[in-house]
Amino acid sequence: MLFGLLAAFYGSAQSYTLSGNVKDSTNGEDMISATVYVKEISDGALTNVYGFYSLSLKKGTYTITVQYIGFNPKTVQVTMDKDQNLDFLLVPKGLTTKVVKVKSKKASDNVESTEMSVNELSIKTIKKIPALLGEVDLIRSIQLLPGVTTVGEGASGFNVRGGAIDQNLILLDEAPVFNSSHLFGFFSVFNPDAVKNVKLIKGGIPAKYGGRLSSILDVRMKDGNMKKLEGQGGVGIIFSRLLLEGPLIKNKASFVVAGRRSYIDLLAKPFLPEDLKEAKFNFYDLTAKVNYIVDKRNRIYLSAYKGRDVFGSGGDFGFNWGNTTATLRWNHKFNPKIFSNTTAYFSQYDYGLGAAFGESTFDWVSRIQNYSLKEDITKFVNPNFSYSFGGQSILSNYTPGNITVQADGNEITRGLANKLTLENALYLSNKWKINDKISTEFGLRGTNFIFYAKDSLNYYGSSPKIGKDPKELIRKEYPNTWTNKQIYFNLEPRASIKYSLNKKSSIKASYNRMVQYLQLVSNTTASIPLDVWTPANHEIKPIKADQVGLGYFRNFGKKDDFEFSLETYYKKLQNLVDYRDGADLLLNEFLEGDLIEGEGRAYGLEFYLKKNTGKLNGWISYTLARSERKVNGINNGKFFPNRFDKSHNLNMVLMYPISEKWEASANFVYSTGTPATFPTDQFNFYGYNPPHNAFDERNNYRIKAYHRMDIGVTHTRNKRSEWVFSIYNVYARKNPFSIYFQRQENNINLNEAIQYSVLGTFVPSVSYNFKF
Amino acid sequence: MKSILFTASIILLSSCEDRIDLELDKGFQQVTVEAVLNTDTSEQKVILRGSVPFFDDISTTPAIDNAIVHVISNTNDTLPFSFTANGVYSFKPTLAKRFELNKTYQLQIDIGGENYMADSKVNPVAIWDSLTYEYFDETGFASAGYYATMHARDIPGTGQCYWFRRYENDTFASGPADINKAYDAGSNPGEFDGEAFSFPNSVGGVNDFDQPYELGDTLRIEIQGISPDFYYFLDEIETQMTNGGLFASPPANVRTNIFNVDPKGRAALGYFVIGEMEAREIVLK
C-alpha cells in the first residue's frame, strides 16, 4: 500500500515515460549500466543488464545526457508530452585518445547509488592487466579487488570476504557455473573475448539474487554485432582463441560464437619423460549466442556454453570434467514502465575418472544437473522509485558417483543413491530515493527447499568420538519412488541505505541474510575437480550467513579523478559443515556420518583508492580481515582460522600509455601466508612414523607471506592487431603454497619439511591478438 | 593419481619443492603401544616405546622397559607378556593357550602407576584362493617385469576389514604409500561385500610398479583380519605420511584405541588389534 501511495503522489501531476535502450553504435551491443542523466531534475537512471532504461518525467522539456566510459557522451533535448521510446547510440572515443578509463560507470555513481560492496570491471580493463602466460583472465582480475582472495596459483575458485569457494554464485548469462576454472585454477572458464560485463557483489546483495552465501559474480556475454560480420582472436603460448560475430538479420538478429583450445600438451611433448609421452592435458571452451529482436517490446536470447578439461597419462589413466550451460531468455516490455525478463536454463557440471591396467578397468562418473525457470519484473514508477519482484525454481539432479569396475572378466557397477532437489524462491524489493540525501533499497526473499530420495537413505545418531569417529548409522530407508524427505523454509531480508554527506561523499550501510542449499564437500588444501557438490538433506542443514556492512565513499578532484572507499563488514555463518579427521569424501555412501556442524565468522576492513583520469590509471586495494570457524571435536572446540584466511591483502594495479602505440601495465600483490597445521612429535608403529600434534590443534601455524609482481606491455600495431608481452612473477619469488613433511630420501629415520611452490620462477610470454 | 597431477603442474609451470628449516612447537612425550597380534602359535609381541620430537631421529625413541603387560580374555584367561629387551614384551602361545576367534581381549599396561587399556575382538581373515604371477611388458605407468596377483575374497557380511602385508625377499614393504587394506572388498563399509578383492588390493597393493619382481624373488603376502577402526587408523597413517602438494589434506593426529584409565592423565598412542592371519608365499621361477 505504501508503494501505491507513493506512486499516486508522484503521478498526480501528469507524467510520461521515456524509455529505451542504450547501444554501441558500431555493433549494436546493449550497454549495461550506462547513465541516462536528466539535468533538470539532477537525477537519472542506469540501464539494466539488457541495456534498458525507463524514466518517468512530468510534462516539460528536458536535457538528457547519456554516458558510458570510453564513449562520447550524447546530449539531446526531449519534450515530454506523451510516452516515448528513445534509443541512444553511443560512439566510441577515437583511437587518438589513449586515456583508458578504468571504470564503466559515471564517475560519481560510487557515491550516489545505494550499491555498496560492488565492483564492476570492464572488459577493456581486464584486458590491460598483465596476465599469466599472456592469457587474460576474469577470475584473476577480480582477485585484485578488495575483499577477494585465493589460496594461491593452482587453487580453483576464489574467496570473497572470508567465504569458502563454493559460496560464490557464478552466473554466465544467468546460468550457474559450478567450476570456474580450467586446469586446477590456472585459467578461468570464461573466454574474455565473448564477455561484455562482469559484476561482483560482495555485500548488500539484492533480493533478486540468492543461493550462495558470500558473493554474486554476474558475467554477461556479448550479444553479437548487429551491423556487420567481424571476428577477433589471439594466439598464445597455452591456447588460442577465435571469435566470430555478426548479424543474422541486420539490426534485428545477431550471433556470436567463440572458442578456445589449449595445446600445451602438444608443445610439451618433446620435453616429457618417456612414461608420460602419451600424456594429454588439454582444455577447451565454446561459447555461442544468438539473439533476435522480435519487435519493439520483445527480444529473445539463446546462449550456450561448453567447456572441458581433459587430463590423462594417455591410455592408462585419465580424468575429465566440465560445465555445460544453455540459457533461453525473453525480455518483454509490458509498457514503458514495466520490464520483464523470463529465463529458462540448463546447467550441468560433470566429472569422470578412469584407470586401466592390463585387462582391468575402473571408471567413475559424477554429475550435477540444474533445470530452472526464473522470472524478474521491474516497474520503474518514477526516477525516485522502482520496485521488482519475481521468483525462481531450480530442479537439481545429483548423480554423486557411479563406478564401473571390470576385473577378472566380471563387470561390477555400483553407485551412490541419486538425489533430486527442488529449490524455490520468491522475492520482492524496492529502490527508493527518499530525498536528496537518503536512498534505500529493501527487499525480502523467501526460499523453500525440498529434498527427494528414492534409492536409499541413511539416518545417523551421534559420534562416539566427535571429530574422530563417524556418526553411528541408526537406520536405512528404501523409499523406492521419489519421496520428499526434507523441506526447509527460509526468509532472507536484504537492506541497503545510503546517506549523502555532500555531493562528493556518502555513507552506506547494508544487511543481508543469505541461505545456501548445497555445498562443495572438500577437505583438501586446494579444491580438486573431483570434490563433490552435496545438497542439504535430512542430515545436512542449509548453511546461512548474516552480513552487515558499513562504508564511506568519497570522490576527489574536479572530474572525480579519484574514487575512494573504506568498507567494513561482519559475517556470521551457521550450520557450516566440516569433516572429521581422516574422512574419505570420495564415493562415500556414508558421507553424512563424516560431517560435523560448526559455525563461522568473518570480518574485515577494505580500503580502495582508484585513479580514473590522466595518463596513469589504476588502483590500490588493501584488506585487513579474519575468517575463522569453530567445530566441535576439532581444535578442542575453539575457533581456528580457515584454510583460506589471509590477514593482510594488498593489490596495486597501474596502467600507463607510453606512447600512441605502446602501453605498459604492472601489478603487485602482497598477502599474509595461509594457515597450516604442524606436528610437534612423532611415534613409531610397525615401521611407520606418523606425525603427531601433542595439543591436537588445527591451523596453528602460518606459512610465509605471498608477494609477486607482474609487468606487461601491449604494442598496438594497427587497428587490427597487437602484440602483448608479459612477465608473470617478475622477481621469481617462490611463493609457498603449502608446507608438508616427509621422510628424508637418504635417511628414512629423519623427517624434513618441504615447501611446495606452484610457481618457482618468472614466466614470460608473448601473444598476438587480431581483429578482422 | 596425485603424483600425476603433481608431475603435470611441475612440468607446466616449473613448480618446485624446497627443503626448508622450520622450528616446531615443543610437545611432550607419550607412550606408544604397538600391539598387532594374531591367533597363530608364533611369538606374539607388544612393543612399548615413547614418542619423540618430530625432527628427531625416529630410531632414538626410548624403549619402555619397566611396564607390566597383561592381556585378559572375556572368559578370564590371562595371557602374560614378559619383558625381553628393548621395549618388547613377548608371549609364546601354544595350541591350547592362544588368541581365539570368538573371544574378546583387553590389554592392560601398567607403567609406574600410569594404567593404560585397550580392547579388541578377534577379527576373522579373508578367504584365500591363490597367489599367482605373470610377466607383463612395459605400459604407461608400469615397467616390464613380473607382477603378482592376489586371489582372495571378502567374508560375506558388512564390516570385515583386512590388512595385506607384503614381504619381498623377507623384507616388509614399509612405505606408507604401500599400505594395502580393504573394508569388505572395497574401501567403504559394505562395498563389494562378499566379493573377490579388486585391482587396488589384488594387484595394486602387491606390486611395486617401478620395480617389478624378478625371477628368483620370494613373495609372501600376509592377510590379517582387522577391525574397522584399525582400518581407519591405517588410512590415517597413509594420509598423514604421504600428505603434500596441491591437494594435501589438513594434517590431523591419527587415532588410537589405547586409553588412560585416568581421564585426566596423559594419553597414549598406537593400537591394539588382534586378528586371524593367513599367508601365502611363492618363489618366482
CSV table of N, CA, C and O in Angstrom, one decimal, chain A residues 184 186 264 272 275-276 311 316 319 357 412 414 468-469 523-526 528 580-581 587 590 677 680-686 688-689 692-693 696 701 734 740 749 751-753 755-761, chain B residues 5 7-9 11-20 23-27 30 32 34 51-54 56-58 61 140-141 174 188-189 191-192 199 241 243-244 246-248 250-253 255 269 271:
chain,number,residue,atom,x,y,z
A,184,PHE,N,42.9,-26.7,-12.9
A,184,PHE,CA,43.1,-26.5,-11.5
A,184,PHE,C,43.3,-25.1,-11.0
A,184,PHE,O,44.0,-24.8,-10.1
A,186,PHE,N,44.4,-22.4,-12.9
A,186,PHE,CA,45.4,-21.5,-13.6
A,186,PHE,C,44.6,-20.6,-14.5
A,186,PHE,O,45.1,-19.5,-14.7
A,264,ILE,N,49.0,-27.0,-25.0
A,264,ILE,CA,50.3,-27.1,-24.2
A,264,ILE,C,50.8,-28.5,-24.2
A,264,ILE,O,52.0,-28.7,-24.2
A,272,LEU,N,58.8,-34.2,-22.4
A,272,LEU,CA,58.2,-35.0,-21.3
A,272,LEU,C,59.0,-36.3,-21.1
A,272,LEU,O,59.6,-36.8,-22.1
A,275,ASP,N,57.7,-42.1,-19.8
A,275,ASP,CA,56.4,-42.7,-19.4
A,275,ASP,C,55.2,-41.7,-19.5
A,275,ASP,O,54.1,-42.1,-19.3
A,276,LEU,N,55.5,-40.5,-19.8
A,276,LEU,CA,54.4,-39.5,-19.9
A,276,LEU,C,54.2,-39.0,-21.3
A,276,LEU,O,53.5,-38.1,-21.6
A,311,PHE,N,42.5,-34.7,-18.8
A,311,PHE,CA,43.8,-34.8,-18.2
A,311,PHE,C,44.1,-36.3,-18.1
A,311,PHE,O,43.3,-37.1,-17.6
A,316,ASP,N,46.2,-45.3,-19.8
A,316,ASP,CA,46.0,-46.0,-18.6
A,316,ASP,C,45.2,-45.2,-17.6
A,316,ASP,O,44.7,-45.8,-16.7
A,319,PHE,N,41.4,-38.3,-16.3
A,319,PHE,CA,40.1,-37.8,-15.9
A,319,PHE,C,39.7,-36.5,-16.6
A,319,PHE,O,40.6,-35.8,-17.2
A,357,PHE,N,44.6,-51.2,-16.2
A,357,PHE,CA,45.8,-51.9,-16.1
A,357,PHE,C,45.6,-53.3,-16.7
A,357,PHE,O,44.8,-54.1,-16.2
A,412,ILE,N,31.4,-55.0,-12.5
A,412,ILE,CA,30.5,-54.6,-11.3
A,412,ILE,C,30.2,-53.2,-11.4
A,412,ILE,O,31.1,-52.4,-11.6
A,414,ARG,N,28.4,-49.9,-9.4
A,414,ARG,CA,27.9,-49.5,-8.1
A,414,ARG,C,27.7,-48.1,-8.1
A,414,ARG,O,28.5,-47.3,-8.7
A,468,LYS,N,36.6,-37.5,15.4
A,468,LYS,CA,37.4,-38.6,15.0
A,468,LYS,C,36.7,-39.7,14.4
A,468,LYS,O,37.1,-40.3,13.4
A,469,ASP,N,35.5,-40.1,15.0
A,469,ASP,CA,34.8,-41.2,14.5
A,469,ASP,C,33.5,-40.8,13.8
A,469,ASP,O,32.9,-39.8,14.1
A,523,ASN,N,38.0,-31.7,1.5
A,523,ASN,CA,38.9,-31.5,2.6
A,523,ASN,C,40.3,-31.3,2.3
A,523,ASN,O,41.2,-31.5,3.1
A,524,THR,N,40.6,-31.0,1.0
A,524,THR,CA,42.0,-30.8,0.6
A,524,THR,C,42.3,-29.3,0.6
A,524,THR,O,41.5,-28.5,0.7
A,525,THR,N,43.6,-29.1,0.6
A,525,THR,CA,44.1,-27.7,0.6
A,525,THR,C,43.5,-26.9,-0.5
A,525,THR,O,43.0,-25.8,-0.3
A,526,ALA,N,43.7,-27.4,-1.7
A,526,ALA,CA,43.1,-26.7,-2.9
A,526,ALA,C,42.0,-27.6,-3.3
A,526,ALA,O,42.1,-28.8,-3.3
A,528,ILE,N,39.9,-29.9,-5.6
A,528,ILE,CA,40.2,-30.7,-6.8
A,528,ILE,C,38.9,-30.8,-7.6
A,528,ILE,O,37.8,-30.8,-7.0
A,580,ARG,N,35.3,-34.9,9.8
A,580,ARG,CA,36.1,-35.5,10.9
A,580,ARG,C,37.4,-35.8,10.3
A,580,ARG,O,37.6,-36.0,9.1
A,581,ASP,N,38.4,-35.9,11.2
A,581,ASP,CA,39.8,-36.2,10.8
A,581,ASP,C,39.8,-37.5,10.0
A,581,ASP,O,39.2,-38.5,10.4
A,587,LEU,N,33.1,-40.9,-3.1
A,587,LEU,CA,32.3,-42.1,-3.2
A,587,LEU,C,32.0,-42.7,-1.9
A,587,LEU,O,32.0,-43.9,-1.7
A,590,PHE,N,28.4,-43.2,3.1
A,590,PHE,CA,28.1,-42.7,4.5
A,590,PHE,C,28.6,-41.3,4.7
A,590,PHE,O,29.0,-41.0,5.9
A,677,THR,N,48.6,-26.6,9.6
A,677,THR,CA,48.7,-27.4,10.8
A,677,THR,C,50.0,-28.2,10.9
A,677,THR,O,50.3,-28.9,9.9
A,680,THR,N,54.1,-31.7,16.4
A,680,THR,CA,55.1,-31.4,17.4
A,680,THR,C,56.0,-32.6,17.6
A,680,THR,O,57.2,-32.5,17.8
A,681,ASP,N,55.4,-33.8,17.5
A,681,ASP,CA,56.1,-35.1,17.8
A,681,ASP,C,55.9,-36.1,16.7
A,681,ASP,O,55.1,-35.9,15.7
A,682,GLN,N,56.4,-37.3,16.9
A,682,GLN,CA,56.1,-38.5,16.1
A,682,GLN,C,56.3,-39.7,16.9
A,682,GLN,O,56.9,-39.7,18.0
A,683,PHE,N,55.8,-40.8,16.4
A,683,PHE,CA,55.9,-42.1,17.2
A,683,PHE,C,56.1,-43.2,16.2
A,683,PHE,O,55.7,-43.0,15.0
A,684,ASN,N,56.6,-44.4,16.6
A,684,ASN,CA,56.7,-45.5,15.6
A,684,ASN,C,55.6,-46.6,15.8
A,684,ASN,O,55.2,-46.8,16.9
A,685,PHE,N,55.2,-47.1,14.7
A,685,PHE,CA,54.2,-48.2,14.7
A,685,PHE,C,54.5,-49.0,13.5
A,685,PHE,O,54.3,-48.6,12.4
A,686,TYR,N,55.0,-50.3,13.7
A,686,TYR,CA,55.1,-51.2,12.6
A,686,TYR,C,56.0,-50.7,11.5
A,686,TYR,O,55.6,-50.9,10.3
A,688,TYR,N,56.2,-47.6,10.6
A,688,TYR,CA,55.7,-46.3,10.1
A,688,TYR,C,56.0,-45.3,11.3
A,688,TYR,O,56.1,-45.6,12.4
A,689,ASN,N,56.1,-44.0,10.9
A,689,ASN,CA,56.3,-43.0,11.9
A,689,ASN,C,55.4,-41.8,11.7
A,689,ASN,O,55.9,-40.7,11.1
A,692,HIS,N,52.5,-36.2,14.9
A,692,HIS,CA,51.6,-36.1,15.9
A,692,HIS,C,51.6,-34.7,16.5
A,692,HIS,O,52.7,-34.1,16.7
A,693,ASN,N,50.5,-34.1,16.8
A,693,ASN,CA,50.4,-32.8,17.5
A,693,ASN,C,49.9,-33.1,18.9
A,693,ASN,O,48.8,-33.4,19.1
A,696,ASP,N,46.7,-31.4,19.8
A,696,ASP,CA,45.6,-31.7,18.9
A,696,ASP,C,45.0,-30.4,18.3
A,696,ASP,O,43.8,-30.1,18.4
A,701,TYR,N,49.8,-22.7,12.7
A,701,TYR,CA,50.9,-22.1,12.1
A,701,TYR,C,50.5,-21.2,10.9
A,701,TYR,O,49.4,-21.4,10.4
A,734,LYS,N,59.5,-17.7,-5.0
A,734,LYS,CA,58.9,-19.0,-4.8
A,734,LYS,C,57.9,-18.9,-3.7
A,734,LYS,O,58.2,-19.1,-2.6
A,740,TYR,N,54.7,-29.3,3.7
A,740,TYR,CA,54.4,-30.7,4.2
A,740,TYR,C,55.6,-31.4,4.6
A,740,TYR,O,56.7,-30.9,4.5
A,749,ASN,N,65.1,-42.4,8.7
A,749,ASN,CA,64.9,-42.2,10.1
A,749,ASN,C,64.7,-40.8,10.5
A,749,ASN,O,64.3,-40.4,11.6
A,751,ASN,N,63.0,-36.8,9.4
A,751,ASN,CA,61.9,-36.1,8.7
A,751,ASN,C,62.5,-34.8,8.2
A,751,ASN,O,63.4,-34.3,8.7
A,752,GLU,N,61.8,-34.3,7.1
A,752,GLU,CA,62.2,-33.0,6.7
A,752,GLU,C,60.9,-32.2,6.3
A,752,GLU,O,59.8,-32.8,6.1
A,753,ALA,N,61.0,-30.9,6.3
A,753,ALA,CA,59.9,-30.1,5.9
A,753,ALA,C,60.1,-29.6,4.5
A,753,ALA,O,61.2,-29.2,4.1
A,755,GLN,N,58.8,-27.2,1.3
A,755,GLN,CA,57.9,-26.1,0.9
A,755,GLN,C,57.6,-26.3,-0.5
A,755,GLN,O,58.4,-26.5,-1.4
A,756,TYR,N,56.3,-26.4,-0.8
A,756,TYR,CA,55.8,-26.6,-2.2
A,756,TYR,C,55.4,-25.3,-2.8
A,756,TYR,O,54.5,-24.6,-2.2
A,757,SER,N,56.0,-24.8,-3.8
A,757,SER,CA,55.6,-23.6,-4.5
A,757,SER,C,55.1,-24.0,-5.9
A,757,SER,O,55.7,-24.8,-6.6
A,758,VAL,N,53.9,-23.4,-6.2
A,758,VAL,CA,53.4,-23.8,-7.5
A,758,VAL,C,54.2,-23.2,-8.7
A,758,VAL,O,54.4,-23.8,-9.7
A,759,LEU,N,54.6,-21.9,-8.5
A,759,LEU,CA,55.4,-21.3,-9.5
A,759,LEU,C,56.7,-21.0,-8.9
A,759,LEU,O,56.8,-20.2,-8.0
A,760,GLY,N,57.8,-21.5,-9.5
A,760,GLY,CA,59.1,-21.3,-8.9
A,760,GLY,C,59.9,-20.3,-9.6
A,760,GLY,O,61.0,-20.0,-9.2
A,761,THR,N,59.4,-19.7,-10.6
A,761,THR,CA,60.3,-18.8,-11.4
A,761,THR,C,59.4,-17.8,-12.1
A,761,THR,O,58.2,-17.7,-11.9
B,5,LEU,N,49.1,-35.6,-11.1
B,5,LEU,CA,48.7,-34.2,-11.0
B,5,LEU,C,49.9,-33.3,-10.7
B,5,LEU,O,50.2,-32.3,-11.2
B,7,THR,N,53.1,-34.1,-11.2
B,7,THR,CA,54.0,-34.0,-12.3
B,7,THR,C,53.6,-33.0,-13.3
B,7,THR,O,54.4,-32.2,-13.8
B,8,ALA,N,52.3,-33.0,-13.6
B,8,ALA,CA,51.8,-32.1,-14.6
B,8,ALA,C,52.1,-30.6,-14.2
B,8,ALA,O,52.5,-29.8,-15.0
B,9,SER,N,51.8,-30.4,-12.9
B,9,SER,CA,52.0,-29.0,-12.5
B,9,SER,C,53.5,-28.6,-12.5
B,9,SER,O,53.8,-27.5,-12.8
B,11,ILE,N,55.7,-29.8,-14.6
B,11,ILE,CA,56.1,-29.6,-16.0
B,11,ILE,C,55.6,-28.3,-16.5
B,11,ILE,O,56.3,-27.5,-17.1
B,12,LEU,N,54.4,-28.1,-16.2
B,12,LEU,CA,53.7,-26.9,-16.8
B,12,LEU,C,54.3,-25.6,-16.3
B,12,LEU,O,54.5,-24.7,-17.1
B,13,LEU,N,54.4,-25.5,-15.1
B,13,LEU,CA,54.8,-24.2,-14.6
B,13,LEU,C,55.9,-24.2,-13.6
B,13,LEU,O,55.9,-23.3,-12.7
B,14,SER,N,56.9,-25.0,-13.8
B,14,SER,CA,58.1,-25.0,-13.1
B,14,SER,C,57.8,-24.8,-11.6
B,14,SER,O,58.4,-23.9,-11.0
B,15,SER,N,56.9,-25.6,-11.0
B,15,SER,CA,56.7,-25.5,-9.6
B,15,SER,C,57.9,-26.2,-9.0
B,15,SER,O,58.6,-27.0,-9.6
B,16,CYS,N,58.1,-26.0,-7.7
B,16,CYS,CA,59.2,-26.6,-7.1
B,16,CYS,C,59.0,-26.9,-5.6
B,16,CYS,O,58.1,-26.4,-5.0
B,17,GLU,N,59.8,-27.8,-5.2
B,17,GLU,CA,59.8,-28.2,-3.8
B,17,GLU,C,61.2,-27.9,-3.2
B,17,GLU,O,62.2,-28.4,-3.8
B,18,ASP,N,61.2,-27.2,-2.1
B,18,ASP,CA,62.5,-27.0,-1.4
B,18,ASP,C,62.4,-27.4,0.0
B,18,ASP,O,61.4,-27.2,0.7
B,19,ARG,N,63.5,-28.0,0.4
B,19,ARG,CA,63.7,-28.4,1.8
B,19,ARG,C,63.9,-27.1,2.6
B,19,ARG,O,64.6,-26.3,2.2
B,20,ILE,N,63.1,-26.9,3.7
B,20,ILE,CA,63.3,-25.7,4.5
B,20,ILE,C,63.6,-26.1,5.9
B,20,ILE,O,63.2,-27.2,6.4
B,23,GLU,N,61.1,-24.4,12.8
B,23,GLU,CA,61.2,-24.7,14.2
B,23,GLU,C,59.7,-25.0,14.6
B,23,GLU,O,58.8,-24.2,14.4
B,24,LEU,N,59.6,-26.1,15.2
B,24,LEU,CA,58.2,-26.5,15.6
B,24,LEU,C,58.0,-26.3,17.1
B,24,LEU,O,59.0,-26.2,17.9
B,25,ASP,N,56.8,-26.2,17.5
B,25,ASP,CA,56.5,-26.1,19.0
B,25,ASP,C,56.9,-27.3,19.7
B,25,ASP,O,57.0,-28.4,19.1
B,26,LYS,N,57.2,-27.1,21.0
B,26,LYS,CA,57.6,-28.3,21.8
B,26,LYS,C,56.4,-29.0,22.3
B,26,LYS,O,55.5,-28.4,22.9
B,27,GLY,N,56.4,-30.3,22.1
B,27,GLY,CA,55.2,-31.1,22.6
B,27,GLY,C,55.6,-31.8,23.9
B,27,GLY,O,56.3,-31.2,24.7
B,30,GLN,N,54.8,-39.2,24.8
B,30,GLN,CA,53.6,-40.0,25.1
B,30,GLN,C,54.0,-41.5,24.9
B,30,GLN,O,54.9,-41.8,24.0
B,32,THR,N,53.8,-45.0,23.4
B,32,THR,CA,53.3,-45.6,22.1
B,32,THR,C,53.2,-47.1,22.3
B,32,THR,O,54.1,-47.8,22.7
B,34,GLU,N,52.5,-50.7,20.4
B,34,GLU,CA,52.4,-51.4,19.1
B,34,GLU,C,52.0,-52.8,19.4
B,34,GLU,O,52.8,-53.6,19.9
B,51,SER,N,57.2,-41.4,22.4
B,51,SER,CA,57.3,-40.6,21.2
B,51,SER,C,58.4,-39.6,21.3
B,51,SER,O,59.0,-39.4,22.4
B,52,VAL,N,58.9,-39.1,20.2
B,52,VAL,CA,60.0,-38.1,20.2
B,52,VAL,C,59.6,-36.9,19.4
B,52,VAL,O,58.7,-37.0,18.6
B,53,PRO,N,60.3,-35.8,19.6
B,53,PRO,CA,60.0,-34.6,18.8
B,53,PRO,C,60.1,-34.9,17.3
B,53,PRO,O,60.9,-35.8,16.9
B,54,PHE,N,59.3,-34.2,16.5
B,54,PHE,CA,59.2,-34.6,15.1
B,54,PHE,C,60.5,-34.6,14.3
B,54,PHE,O,60.6,-35.4,13.4
B,56,ASP,N,63.4,-35.3,15.4
B,56,ASP,CA,64.5,-36.2,16.0
B,56,ASP,C,64.6,-37.4,15.1
B,56,ASP,O,63.7,-37.8,14.4
B,57,ASP,N,65.6,-38.2,15.3
B,57,ASP,CA,65.8,-39.4,14.6
B,57,ASP,C,64.8,-40.5,15.2
B,57,ASP,O,64.8,-40.7,16.4
B,58,ILE,N,64.0,-41.1,14.4
B,58,ILE,CA,63.0,-42.0,14.9
B,58,ILE,C,63.5,-43.2,15.5
B,58,ILE,O,62.9,-43.9,16.3
B,61,THR,N,63.7,-43.4,19.6
B,61,THR,CA,62.5,-43.5,20.5
B,61,THR,C,62.9,-44.3,21.7
B,61,THR,O,63.4,-45.4,21.5
B,140,GLY,N,52.2,-47.6,-19.8
B,140,GLY,CA,52.2,-46.2,-19.4
B,140,GLY,C,52.7,-46.0,-18.0
B,140,GLY,O,53.5,-45.0,-17.7
B,141,PHE,N,52.3,-46.8,-17.0
B,141,PHE,CA,52.8,-46.5,-15.7
B,141,PHE,C,53.4,-47.7,-15.0
B,141,PHE,O,53.5,-47.7,-13.8
B,174,SER,N,57.5,-51.3,3.8
B,174,SER,CA,57.0,-50.4,4.9
B,174,SER,C,56.8,-49.0,4.4
B,174,SER,O,56.9,-48.1,5.2
B,188,ASN,N,35.0,-48.8,1.6
B,188,ASN,CA,33.9,-48.2,2.5
B,188,ASN,C,33.0,-49.3,3.0
B,188,ASN,O,33.0,-50.4,2.4
B,189,PRO,N,32.4,-49.1,4.1
B,189,PRO,CA,31.5,-50.1,4.7
B,189,PRO,C,30.6,-50.7,3.7
B,189,PRO,O,29.9,-50.0,2.9
B,191,GLU,N,31.1,-52.1,0.9
B,191,GLU,CA,31.5,-52.0,-0.5
B,191,GLU,C,31.9,-53.4,-1.1
B,191,GLU,O,32.8,-54.0,-0.6
B,192,PHE,N,31.2,-53.9,-2.1
B,192,PHE,CA,31.6,-55.1,-2.8
B,192,PHE,C,31.6,-56.3,-1.8
B,192,PHE,O,32.4,-57.2,-1.9
B,199,PHE,N,41.2,-54.8,-8.3
B,199,PHE,CA,42.5,-54.3,-8.7
B,199,PHE,C,43.3,-53.6,-7.6
B,199,PHE,O,44.5,-53.9,-7.4
B,241,MET,N,51.3,-39.5,6.3
B,241,MET,CA,52.7,-39.6,5.9
B,241,MET,C,52.9,-39.4,4.4
B,241,MET,O,54.0,-39.2,4.0
B,243,ASN,N,51.1,-36.9,2.8
B,243,ASN,CA,50.4,-35.7,2.5
B,243,ASN,C,51.3,-34.6,1.9
B,243,ASN,O,52.4,-34.5,2.2
B,244,GLY,N,50.8,-34.0,0.9
B,244,GLY,CA,51.6,-32.9,0.3
B,244,GLY,C,51.1,-32.4,-1.0
B,244,GLY,O,50.2,-33.0,-1.6
B,246,LEU,N,49.7,-29.9,-4.1
B,246,LEU,CA,48.5,-29.1,-4.3
B,246,LEU,C,47.3,-29.6,-3.6
B,246,LEU,O,46.4,-28.8,-3.2
B,247,PHE,N,47.1,-30.9,-3.4
B,247,PHE,CA,45.9,-31.5,-2.9
B,247,PHE,C,46.1,-32.1,-1.5
B,247,PHE,O,45.5,-33.1,-1.2
B,248,ALA,N,46.9,-31.5,-0.7
B,248,ALA,CA,47.2,-32.0,0.6
B,248,ALA,C,45.9,-32.0,1.5
B,248,ALA,O,45.1,-31.0,1.3
B,250,PRO,N,44.2,-31.7,5.3
B,250,PRO,CA,44.6,-31.0,6.5
B,250,PRO,C,45.3,-32.0,7.5
B,250,PRO,O,44.6,-33.1,7.8
B,251,PRO,N,46.5,-31.8,8.0
B,251,PRO,CA,47.1,-32.7,8.9
B,251,PRO,C,46.2,-32.9,10.2
B,251,PRO,O,45.6,-32.0,10.6
B,252,ALA,N,46.2,-34.1,10.7
B,252,ALA,CA,45.5,-34.5,11.8
B,252,ALA,C,46.1,-35.6,12.5
B,252,ALA,O,46.9,-36.4,11.9
B,253,ASN,N,45.9,-35.7,13.8
B,253,ASN,CA,46.5,-36.8,14.6
B,253,ASN,C,45.8,-38.1,14.2
B,253,ASN,O,44.6,-38.2,14.0
B,255,ARG,N,44.3,-41.8,14.9
B,255,ARG,CA,43.5,-42.3,16.1
B,255,ARG,C,44.3,-43.3,16.9
B,255,ARG,O,45.3,-43.8,16.5
B,269,LEU,N,49.5,-43.4,22.6
B,269,LEU,CA,49.4,-43.5,21.1
B,269,LEU,C,49.5,-45.0,20.7
B,269,LEU,O,49.9,-45.8,21.5
B,271,TYR,N,48.2,-48.7,18.8
B,271,TYR,CA,47.0,-49.5,18.6
B,271,TYR,C,47.1,-50.9,19.1
B,271,TYR,O,48.2,-51.5,19.1
